[in-house]
PDB file of C-alpha atoms in Angstrom:
ATOM      1  CA  MET C  11      -1.556 -28.080 -29.874  1.00  0.00           C
ATOM      2  CA  SER C  12      -3.432 -25.143 -28.479  1.00  0.00           C
ATOM      3  CA  LEU C  13      -1.339 -22.529 -26.789  1.00  0.00           C
ATOM      4  CA  THR C  14      -2.575 -19.978 -24.240  1.00  0.00           C
ATOM      5  CA  ILE C  15      -0.514 -16.798 -23.903  1.00  0.00           C
ATOM      6  CA  LEU C  16      -0.015 -15.843 -20.328  1.00  0.00           C
ATOM      7  CA  VAL C  17       1.366 -12.753 -18.541  1.00  0.00           C
ATOM      8  CA  ILE C  18       2.639 -14.076 -15.105  1.00  0.00           C
ATOM      9  CA  GLN C  19       4.286 -12.595 -12.060  1.00  0.00           C
ATOM     10  CA  ALA C  20       4.471 -15.407  -9.563  1.00  0.00           C
ATOM     11  CA  SER C  21       6.707 -17.049  -7.011  1.00  0.00           C
ATOM     12  CA  VAL C  22       7.104 -20.207  -9.214  1.00  0.00           C
ATOM     13  CA  ILE C  23       7.145 -20.567 -13.002  1.00  0.00           C
ATOM     14  CA  PRO C  24       4.878 -23.544 -13.808  1.00  0.00           C
ATOM     15  CA  THR C  25       6.737 -26.433 -15.513  1.00  0.00           C
ATOM     16  CA  THR C  26       4.058 -26.281 -18.346  1.00  0.00           C
ATOM     17  CA  LEU C  27       5.376 -22.904 -19.465  1.00  0.00           C
ATOM     18  CA  LYS C  28       6.953 -22.638 -22.854  1.00  0.00           C
ATOM     19  CA  LEU C  29       8.809 -19.890 -24.729  1.00  0.00           C
ATOM     20  CA  VAL C  30       7.380 -19.852 -28.269  1.00  0.00           C
ATOM     21  CA  ARG C  31       8.471 -17.872 -31.343  1.00  0.00           C
ATOM     22  CA  ARG C  32       7.560 -17.029 -34.941  1.00  0.00           C
ATOM     23  CA  ASP C  33       9.527 -15.411 -37.722  1.00  0.00           C
ATOM     24  CA  ASN C  34       6.733 -13.720 -39.556  1.00  0.00           C
ATOM     25  CA  LEU C  35       4.487 -11.223 -37.587  1.00  0.00           C
ATOM     26  CA  ALA C  36       1.609 -11.982 -40.063  1.00  0.00           C
ATOM     27  CA  ASP C  37       1.985 -15.756 -39.413  1.00  0.00           C
ATOM     28  CA  ASP C  38      -0.367 -17.366 -36.912  1.00  0.00           C
ATOM     29  CA  SER C  39       1.921 -20.361 -36.508  1.00  0.00           C
ATOM     30  CA  TRP C  40       4.109 -20.435 -33.401  1.00  0.00           C
ATOM     31  CA  GLU C  41       6.894 -22.920 -32.705  1.00  0.00           C
ATOM     32  CA  ASP C  42       8.504 -24.005 -29.433  1.00  0.00           C
ATOM     33  CA  ALA C  43      11.783 -22.154 -28.870  1.00  0.00           C
ATOM     34  CA  GLU C  44      12.986 -25.149 -26.794  1.00  0.00           C
ATOM     35  CA  ALA C  45      13.949 -22.902 -23.903  1.00  0.00           C
ATOM     36  CA  ILE C  46      15.581 -24.386 -20.808  1.00  0.00           C
ATOM     37  CA  LEU C  47      13.453 -23.862 -17.644  1.00  0.00           C
ATOM     38  CA  ASP C  48      15.316 -22.900 -14.365  1.00  0.00           C
ATOM     39  CA  GLU C  49      12.743 -23.198 -11.539  1.00  0.00           C
ATOM     40  CA  THR C  50      15.071 -21.748  -8.949  1.00  0.00           C
ATOM     41  CA  ALA C  51      15.945 -18.604 -10.861  1.00  0.00           C
ATOM     42  CA  ASN C  52      12.380 -18.465 -12.529  1.00  0.00           C
ATOM     43  CA  THR C  53      13.972 -18.107 -16.010  1.00  0.00           C
ATOM     44  CA  LEU C  54      13.571 -19.509 -19.479  1.00  0.00           C
ATOM     45  CA  THR C  55      16.776 -19.557 -21.497  1.00  0.00           C
ATOM     46  CA  ILE C  56      17.273 -20.230 -25.149  1.00  0.00           C
ATOM     47  CA  THR C  57      20.640 -20.649 -27.012  1.00  0.00           C
ATOM     48  CA  ASP C  58      19.222 -20.266 -30.539  1.00  0.00           C
ATOM     49  CA  GLY C  59      18.002 -16.555 -30.605  1.00  0.00           C
ATOM     50  CA  THR C  60      16.473 -16.703 -34.128  1.00  0.00           C
ATOM     51  CA  GLY C  61      12.980 -15.474 -34.414  1.00  0.00           C
ATOM     52  CA  THR C  62      11.172 -12.180 -34.796  1.00  0.00           C
ATOM     53  CA  GLU C  63       8.630 -12.368 -32.058  1.00  0.00           C
ATOM     54  CA  TYR C  64       8.555 -14.332 -28.719  1.00  0.00           C
ATOM     55  CA  ALA C  65       5.772 -15.022 -26.222  1.00  0.00           C
ATOM     56  CA  LEU C  66       5.211 -17.104 -23.134  1.00  0.00           C
ATOM     57  CA  ALA C  67       2.678 -19.928 -23.650  1.00  0.00           C
ATOM     58  CA  SER C  68       1.453 -22.952 -21.718  1.00  0.00           C
ATOM     59  CA  THR C  69       0.492 -26.493 -22.608  1.00  0.00           C
ATOM     60  CA  ALA C  70      -1.848 -26.671 -19.545  1.00  0.00           C
ATOM     61  CA  ASN C  71      -5.022 -24.776 -18.541  1.00  0.00           C
ATOM     62  CA  ASN C  72      -3.305 -22.218 -16.185  1.00  0.00           C
ATOM     63  CA  SER C  73      -6.435 -20.217 -15.270  1.00  0.00           C
ATOM     64  CA  LEU C  74      -5.582 -17.371 -12.795  1.00  0.00           C
ATOM     65  CA  PRO C  75      -6.836 -18.138  -9.238  1.00  0.00           C
ATOM     66  CA  VAL C  76      -8.272 -14.633  -8.823  1.00  0.00           C
ATOM     67  CA  THR C  77      -9.888 -12.504 -11.607  1.00  0.00           C
ATOM     68  CA  LEU C  78      -9.178  -8.869 -10.511  1.00  0.00           C
ATOM     69  CA  SER C  79     -11.618  -6.530 -12.366  1.00  0.00           C
ATOM     70  CA  LEU C  80     -10.881  -3.203 -10.545  1.00  0.00           C
ATOM     71  CA  PHE C  81      -7.959  -1.601  -8.609  1.00  0.00           C
ATOM     72  CA  THR C  82      -7.943   2.112  -7.971  1.00  0.00           C
ATOM     73  CA  ALA C  83      -6.222   4.585  -5.680  1.00  0.00           C
ATOM     74  CA  LYS C  84      -7.744   8.078  -4.798  1.00  0.00           C
ATOM     75  CA  VAL C  85      -7.367  10.760  -2.222  1.00  0.00           C
ATOM     76  CA  VAL C  86     -10.417  11.003   0.178  1.00  0.00           C
ATOM     77  CA  ASP C  87     -10.187  13.522   3.031  1.00  0.00           C
ATOM     78  CA  LYS C  88      -6.357  13.644   2.749  1.00  0.00           C
ATOM     79  CA  GLN C  89      -6.138   9.827   2.997  1.00  0.00           C
ATOM     80  CA  VAL C  90      -5.343   7.352   0.142  1.00  0.00           C
ATOM     81  CA  VAL C  91      -8.244   5.000  -0.322  1.00  0.00           C
ATOM     82  CA  LEU C  92      -7.520   1.864  -2.350  1.00  0.00           C
ATOM     83  CA  ASN C  93     -10.474  -0.130  -3.800  1.00  0.00           C
ATOM     84  CA  TRP C  94     -10.421  -3.338  -5.698  1.00  0.00           C
ATOM     85  CA  GLU C  95     -12.907  -5.987  -6.869  1.00  0.00           C
ATOM     86  CA  THR C  96     -12.639  -9.583  -7.915  1.00  0.00           C
ATOM     87  CA  GLN C  97     -15.069 -11.293 -10.271  1.00  0.00           C
ATOM     88  CA  SER C  98     -14.115 -14.765  -9.177  1.00  0.00           C
ATOM     89  CA  GLU C  99     -11.691 -16.361  -6.653  1.00  0.00           C
ATOM     90  CA  SER C 100     -10.184 -19.873  -6.367  1.00  0.00           C
ATOM     91  CA  ASN C 101      -7.876 -20.913  -3.544  1.00  0.00           C
ATOM     92  CA  ASN C 102      -7.422 -17.381  -2.572  1.00  0.00           C
ATOM     93  CA  SER C 103      -5.913 -16.590   0.847  1.00  0.00           C
ATOM     94  CA  GLY C 104      -5.924 -12.727   0.508  1.00  0.00           C
ATOM     95  CA  PHE C 105      -4.031  -9.680  -0.519  1.00  0.00           C
ATOM     96  CA  TYR C 106      -0.873  -7.945   0.653  1.00  0.00           C
ATOM     97  CA  VAL C 107      -1.147  -4.250   0.035  1.00  0.00           C
ATOM     98  CA  GLU C 108       2.279  -2.872  -0.997  1.00  0.00           C
ATOM     99  CA  ARG C 109       3.494   0.644  -1.486  1.00  0.00           C
ATOM    100  CA  SER C 110       6.624   2.298  -3.107  1.00  0.00           C
ATOM    101  CA  VAL C 111       7.945   5.800  -3.476  1.00  0.00           C
ATOM    102  CA  ASP C 112      10.031   4.996  -6.555  1.00  0.00           C
ATOM    103  CA  GLY C 113       7.971   2.354  -8.345  1.00  0.00           C
ATOM    104  CA  VAL C 114      10.690  -0.244  -7.744  1.00  0.00           C
ATOM    105  CA  ASN C 115      11.153  -0.994  -4.092  1.00  0.00           C
ATOM    106  CA  PHE C 116       7.922  -1.881  -2.434  1.00  0.00           C
ATOM    107  CA  GLU C 117       7.047  -2.281   1.272  1.00  0.00           C
ATOM    108  CA  THR C 118       4.141  -4.262   2.670  1.00  0.00           C
ATOM    109  CA  LEU C 119       1.500  -2.047   4.379  1.00  0.00           C
ATOM    110  CA  HIS C 120      -1.235  -4.646   5.402  1.00  0.00           C
ATOM    111  CA  PHE C 121      -2.680  -8.038   4.655  1.00  0.00           C
ATOM    112  CA  VAL C 122      -6.383  -8.064   3.659  1.00  0.00           C
ATOM    113  CA  LEU C 123      -7.984 -11.469   4.120  1.00  0.00           C
ATOM    114  CA  GLY C 124     -10.016 -12.855   1.306  1.00  0.00           C
ATOM    115  CA  HIS C 125     -13.792 -12.441   1.676  1.00  0.00           C
ATOM    116  CA  GLY C 126     -14.922 -15.532  -0.176  1.00  0.00           C
ATOM    117  CA  GLY C 127     -13.303 -18.146   2.155  1.00  0.00           C
ATOM    118  CA  GLY C 128     -10.935 -18.996  -0.621  1.00  0.00           C
ATOM    119  CA  ASN C 129     -13.460 -19.657  -3.396  1.00  0.00           C
ATOM    120  CA  SER C 130     -16.136 -17.426  -4.957  1.00  0.00           C
ATOM    121  CA  THR C 131     -17.956 -17.057  -8.221  1.00  0.00           C
ATOM    122  CA  VAL C 132     -19.545 -13.667  -7.371  1.00  0.00           C
ATOM    123  CA  LYS C 133     -18.126 -10.088  -7.336  1.00  0.00           C
ATOM    124  CA  LEU C 134     -16.366  -9.303  -4.086  1.00  0.00           C
ATOM    125  CA  ALA C 135     -15.205  -5.712  -3.041  1.00  0.00           C
ATOM    126  CA  TYR C 136     -12.207  -4.835  -0.938  1.00  0.00           C
ATOM    127  CA  SER C 137     -10.705  -1.575   0.334  1.00  0.00           C
ATOM    128  CA  TYR C 138      -7.719  -0.280   2.370  1.00  0.00           C
ATOM    129  CA  THR C 139      -6.969   3.224   3.588  1.00  0.00           C
ATOM    130  CA  ASP C 140      -3.365   4.435   3.799  1.00  0.00           C
ATOM    131  CA  ILE C 141      -2.659   7.340   6.196  1.00  0.00           C
ATOM    132  CA  THR C 142       1.123   7.090   6.063  1.00  0.00           C
ATOM    133  CA  TYR C 143       1.811   8.077   2.495  1.00  0.00           C
ATOM    134  CA  SER C 144       4.545  10.454   1.379  1.00  0.00           C
ATOM    135  CA  ALA C 145       4.455  13.683  -0.592  1.00  0.00           C
ATOM    136  CA  GLY C 146       4.947  13.135  -4.312  1.00  0.00           C
ATOM    137  CA  ASN C 147       4.293   9.912  -6.255  1.00  0.00           C
ATOM    138  CA  ASN C 148       3.001   6.879  -4.291  1.00  0.00           C
ATOM    139  CA  TYR C 149       2.868   3.564  -6.139  1.00  0.00           C
ATOM    140  CA  TYR C 150       0.517   0.822  -4.902  1.00  0.00           C
ATOM    141  CA  ARG C 151       0.098  -2.747  -5.871  1.00  0.00           C
ATOM    142  CA  LEU C 152      -1.579  -5.942  -4.604  1.00  0.00           C
ATOM    143  CA  LYS C 153       0.164  -9.246  -3.998  1.00  0.00           C
ATOM    144  CA  GLN C 154      -2.547 -11.857  -4.304  1.00  0.00           C
ATOM    145  CA  MET C 155      -1.706 -14.954  -2.213  1.00  0.00           C
ATOM    146  CA  ASP C 156      -2.851 -18.441  -2.851  1.00  0.00           C
ATOM    147  CA  ASN C 157      -3.426 -20.928   0.071  1.00  0.00           C
ATOM    148  CA  ASP C 158      -0.500 -22.930  -1.281  1.00  0.00           C
ATOM    149  CA  GLY C 159       1.925 -19.920  -1.082  1.00  0.00           C
ATOM    150  CA  GLN C 160       1.977 -18.928  -4.753  1.00  0.00           C
ATOM    151  CA  PHE C 161       1.262 -15.316  -5.539  1.00  0.00           C
ATOM    152  CA  VAL C 162       0.544 -12.927  -8.409  1.00  0.00           C
ATOM    153  CA  TYR C 163       0.929  -9.201  -8.563  1.00  0.00           C
ATOM    154  CA  SER C 164      -1.700  -6.773  -9.758  1.00  0.00           C
ATOM    155  CA  ARG C 165      -1.010  -3.692 -11.951  1.00  0.00           C
ATOM    156  CA  VAL C 166       0.458  -0.735 -10.222  1.00  0.00           C
ATOM    157  CA  ALA C 167      -1.676   2.251  -9.293  1.00  0.00           C
ATOM    158  CA  VAL C 168       0.022   5.593  -9.016  1.00  0.00           C
ATOM    159  CA  ILE C 169      -1.135   8.678  -7.143  1.00  0.00           C
ATOM    160  CA  ASN C 170       0.540  12.027  -6.631  1.00  0.00           C
ATOM    161  CA  ILE C 171       0.174  13.679  -3.239  1.00  0.00           C
ATOM    162  CA  SER C 172       0.703  17.411  -3.081  1.00  0.00           C
ATOM    163  CA  LEU C 173       1.070  18.748   0.505  1.00  0.00           C
ATOM    164  CA  SER C 174       1.243  22.526   0.884  1.00  0.00           C
ATOM    165  CA  ALA C 175       0.785  23.135   4.690  1.00  0.00           C
ATOM    166  CA  VAL C 176       0.813  21.386   7.912  1.00  0.00           C
ATOM    167  CA  THR C 177      -2.747  20.298   8.928  1.00  0.00           C
ATOM    168  CA  LEU C 178      -4.067  19.011  12.218  1.00  0.00           C
ATOM    169  CA  HIS C 179      -6.881  16.708  11.195  1.00  0.00           C
ATOM    170  CA  SER C 180      -7.833  15.146  14.457  1.00  0.00           C
ATOM    171  CA  PHE C 181      -7.346  15.969  18.156  1.00  0.00           C
ATOM    172  CA  TYR C 182      -9.124  13.419  20.353  1.00  0.00           C
ATOM    173  CA  PRO C 183     -10.608  12.478  22.730  1.00  0.00           C
ATOM    174  CA  ASN C 184     -11.545  15.840  24.222  1.00  0.00           C
ATOM    175  CA  PRO C 185     -12.375  15.826  27.185  1.00  0.00           C
ATOM    176  CA  VAL C 186      -9.547  13.326  27.854  1.00  0.00           C
ATOM    177  CA  SER C 187      -8.428  11.156  30.824  1.00  0.00           C
ATOM    178  CA  ASN C 188      -5.110   9.531  29.851  1.00  0.00           C
ATOM    179  CA  GLU C 189      -3.931   9.967  26.287  1.00  0.00           C
ATOM    180  CA  LEU C 190      -4.450  12.465  23.440  1.00  0.00           C
ATOM    181  CA  ASN C 191      -4.272  11.373  19.771  1.00  0.00           C
ATOM    182  CA  LEU C 192      -3.139  13.821  17.084  1.00  0.00           C
ATOM    183  CA  LEU C 193      -3.443  13.132  13.354  1.00  0.00           C
ATOM    184  CA  ILE C 194      -1.066  15.605  11.473  1.00  0.00           C
ATOM    185  CA  THR C 195      -0.371  15.929   7.817  1.00  0.00           C
ATOM    186  CA  SER C 196       2.990  17.475   7.049  1.00  0.00           C
ATOM    187  CA  PRO C 197       4.612  18.378   3.661  1.00  0.00           C
ATOM    188  CA  VAL C 198       8.042  17.772   5.096  1.00  0.00           C
ATOM    189  CA  LYS C 199       9.929  15.525   7.475  1.00  0.00           C
ATOM    190  CA  SER C 200      10.498  17.444  10.725  1.00  0.00           C
ATOM    191  CA  ALA C 201      10.677  17.539  14.513  1.00  0.00           C
ATOM    192  CA  LEU C 202       7.438  18.363  16.196  1.00  0.00           C
ATOM    193  CA  ILE C 203       7.774  20.316  19.479  1.00  0.00           C
ATOM    194  CA  ILE C 204       4.768  19.867  21.775  1.00  0.00           C
ATOM    195  CA  THR C 205       4.157  22.202  24.817  1.00  0.00           C
ATOM    196  CA  VAL C 206       1.290  21.967  27.205  1.00  0.00           C
ATOM    197  CA  THR C 207       0.465  24.876  29.489  1.00  0.00           C
ATOM    198  CA  ASP C 208      -2.264  25.471  32.018  1.00  0.00           C
ATOM    199  CA  ILE C 209      -4.680  28.405  31.936  1.00  0.00           C
ATOM    200  CA  SER C 210      -2.096  30.512  33.847  1.00  0.00           C
ATOM    201  CA  GLY C 211       0.496  29.920  31.077  1.00  0.00           C
ATOM    202  CA  ARG C 212       2.681  27.583  33.181  1.00  0.00           C
ATOM    203  CA  VAL C 213       4.398  24.803  31.245  1.00  0.00           C
ATOM    204  CA  VAL C 214       3.303  21.455  32.628  1.00  0.00           C
ATOM    205  CA  GLN C 215       4.627  19.223  29.883  1.00  0.00           C
ATOM    206  CA  GLN C 216       6.988  19.539  26.861  1.00  0.00           C
ATOM    207  CA  ARG C 217       8.137  16.809  24.489  1.00  0.00           C
ATOM    208  CA  SER C 218       9.314  16.340  20.897  1.00  0.00           C
ATOM    209  CA  ALA C 219       8.420  13.755  18.232  1.00  0.00           C
ATOM    210  CA  ASN C 220       9.639  13.056  14.714  1.00  0.00           C
ATOM    211  CA  ILE C 221       7.100  13.351  11.952  1.00  0.00           C
ATOM    212  CA  VAL C 222       7.441  12.265   8.299  1.00  0.00           C
ATOM    213  CA  SER C 223       6.189  13.807   5.045  1.00  0.00           C
ATOM    214  CA  GLY C 224       2.558  12.674   4.934  1.00  0.00           C
ATOM    215  CA  ASN C 225       0.170  11.599   7.609  1.00  0.00           C
ATOM    216  CA  ASN C 226       1.374  11.105  11.177  1.00  0.00           C
ATOM    217  CA  LYS C 227      -0.387   9.876  14.338  1.00  0.00           C
ATOM    218  CA  ILE C 228       1.080  11.233  17.658  1.00  0.00           C
ATOM    219  CA  HIS C 229       0.105   9.976  21.130  1.00  0.00           C
ATOM    220  CA  VAL C 230       0.473  12.322  24.136  1.00  0.00           C
ATOM    221  CA  ASN C 231       0.266  10.814  27.615  1.00  0.00           C
ATOM    222  CA  ILE C 232      -1.365  13.227  30.076  1.00  0.00           C
ATOM    223  CA  SER C 233      -2.462  10.736  32.695  1.00  0.00           C
ATOM    224  CA  ASN C 234      -0.321  12.400  35.365  1.00  0.00           C
ATOM    225  CA  MET C 235      -1.851  15.891  34.912  1.00  0.00           C
ATOM    226  CA  ALA C 236      -4.387  17.323  37.283  1.00  0.00           C
ATOM    227  CA  THR C 237      -8.046  17.903  36.255  1.00  0.00           C
ATOM    228  CA  GLY C 238      -8.491  21.209  34.452  1.00  0.00           C
ATOM    229  CA  THR C 239      -8.274  23.253  31.212  1.00  0.00           C
ATOM    230  CA  TYR C 240      -4.986  23.138  29.203  1.00  0.00           C
ATOM    231  CA  PHE C 241      -3.614  24.451  25.951  1.00  0.00           C
ATOM    232  CA  MET C 242      -1.351  22.412  23.577  1.00  0.00           C
ATOM    233  CA  ARG C 243       1.036  24.304  21.311  1.00  0.00           C
ATOM    234  CA  MET C 244       2.702  22.321  18.422  1.00  0.00           C
ATOM    235  CA  ILE C 245       5.558  23.786  16.411  1.00  0.00           C
ATOM    236  CA  ILE C 246       6.893  22.166  13.211  1.00  0.00           C
ATOM    237  CA  SER C 247      10.651  22.999  13.496  1.00  0.00           C
ATOM    238  CA  GLU C 248      11.430  22.614   9.836  1.00  0.00           C
ATOM    239  CA  THR C 249       8.719  25.198   8.601  1.00  0.00           C
ATOM    240  CA  GLY C 250       8.127  27.193  11.773  1.00  0.00           C
ATOM    241  CA  GLU C 251       4.420  26.588  11.601  1.00  0.00           C
ATOM    242  CA  VAL C 252       2.466  26.714  14.880  1.00  0.00           C
ATOM    243  CA  MET C 253      -0.790  24.993  15.785  1.00  0.00           C
ATOM    244  CA  SER C 254      -2.667  25.369  19.084  1.00  0.00           C
ATOM    245  CA  HIS C 255      -5.560  23.465  20.619  1.00  0.00           C
ATOM    246  CA  LYS C 256      -7.505  23.746  23.896  1.00  0.00           C
ATOM    247  CA  PHE C 257      -8.507  20.604  25.815  1.00  0.00           C
ATOM    248  CA  LEU C 258     -10.046  19.488  29.182  1.00  0.00           C
ATOM    249  CA  LYS C 259      -8.401  16.995  31.262  1.00  0.00           C
ATOM    250  CA  LYS C 260     -11.010  14.892  33.269  1.00  0.00           C
TER     251      LYS C 260
END
């Protein structure tokens, strides 16, 4: 019998999986360890623990539905850009992009639909940009989903983000009619105090927002303000840093 050694992280352990063992590392002969499969707990259990080396094997042709040839994470313009490529796809629904700050507990960021309509024999490229990362290590992985609900995890890509100062990346649109959008990167979690004054220095609006360590998108509604020139002052209460920006209300 021909055995194929597999490394699998999936929602279901196939019934064709076997736990095999051998007593001599130089011996090419493996034997069935006669493990008991629990499909609910996704475990293989043996009561006779003799053997020097163990491996997972299969009696069936369990080819992976997606061949992932590339998965990278890098910082581009203070954003984390994830890129991955597949060499082939079969029954592929798409990919959940997941992130963790400790490498153990992951959260879902986004679902990227498969490009090949489920099946492909050519190289396909994917990407996702994360603007809500945290300072320090950020762990990313892909959860590739089949159309039948089964899934496989990719390897984990780790990137360290070092934030040294608060940065206002974007302030738009300007001129503005209804709502201003601010993209701010902060090294710390803090309250953000926003004060808007007219050209005479009179305060016409003041509000606060909570920002996290990493990238933050803040929306400021100015639809009820009169047409004219204004100044926005932003204070990071945790660090005392101050940012100012001039804008025109249409």
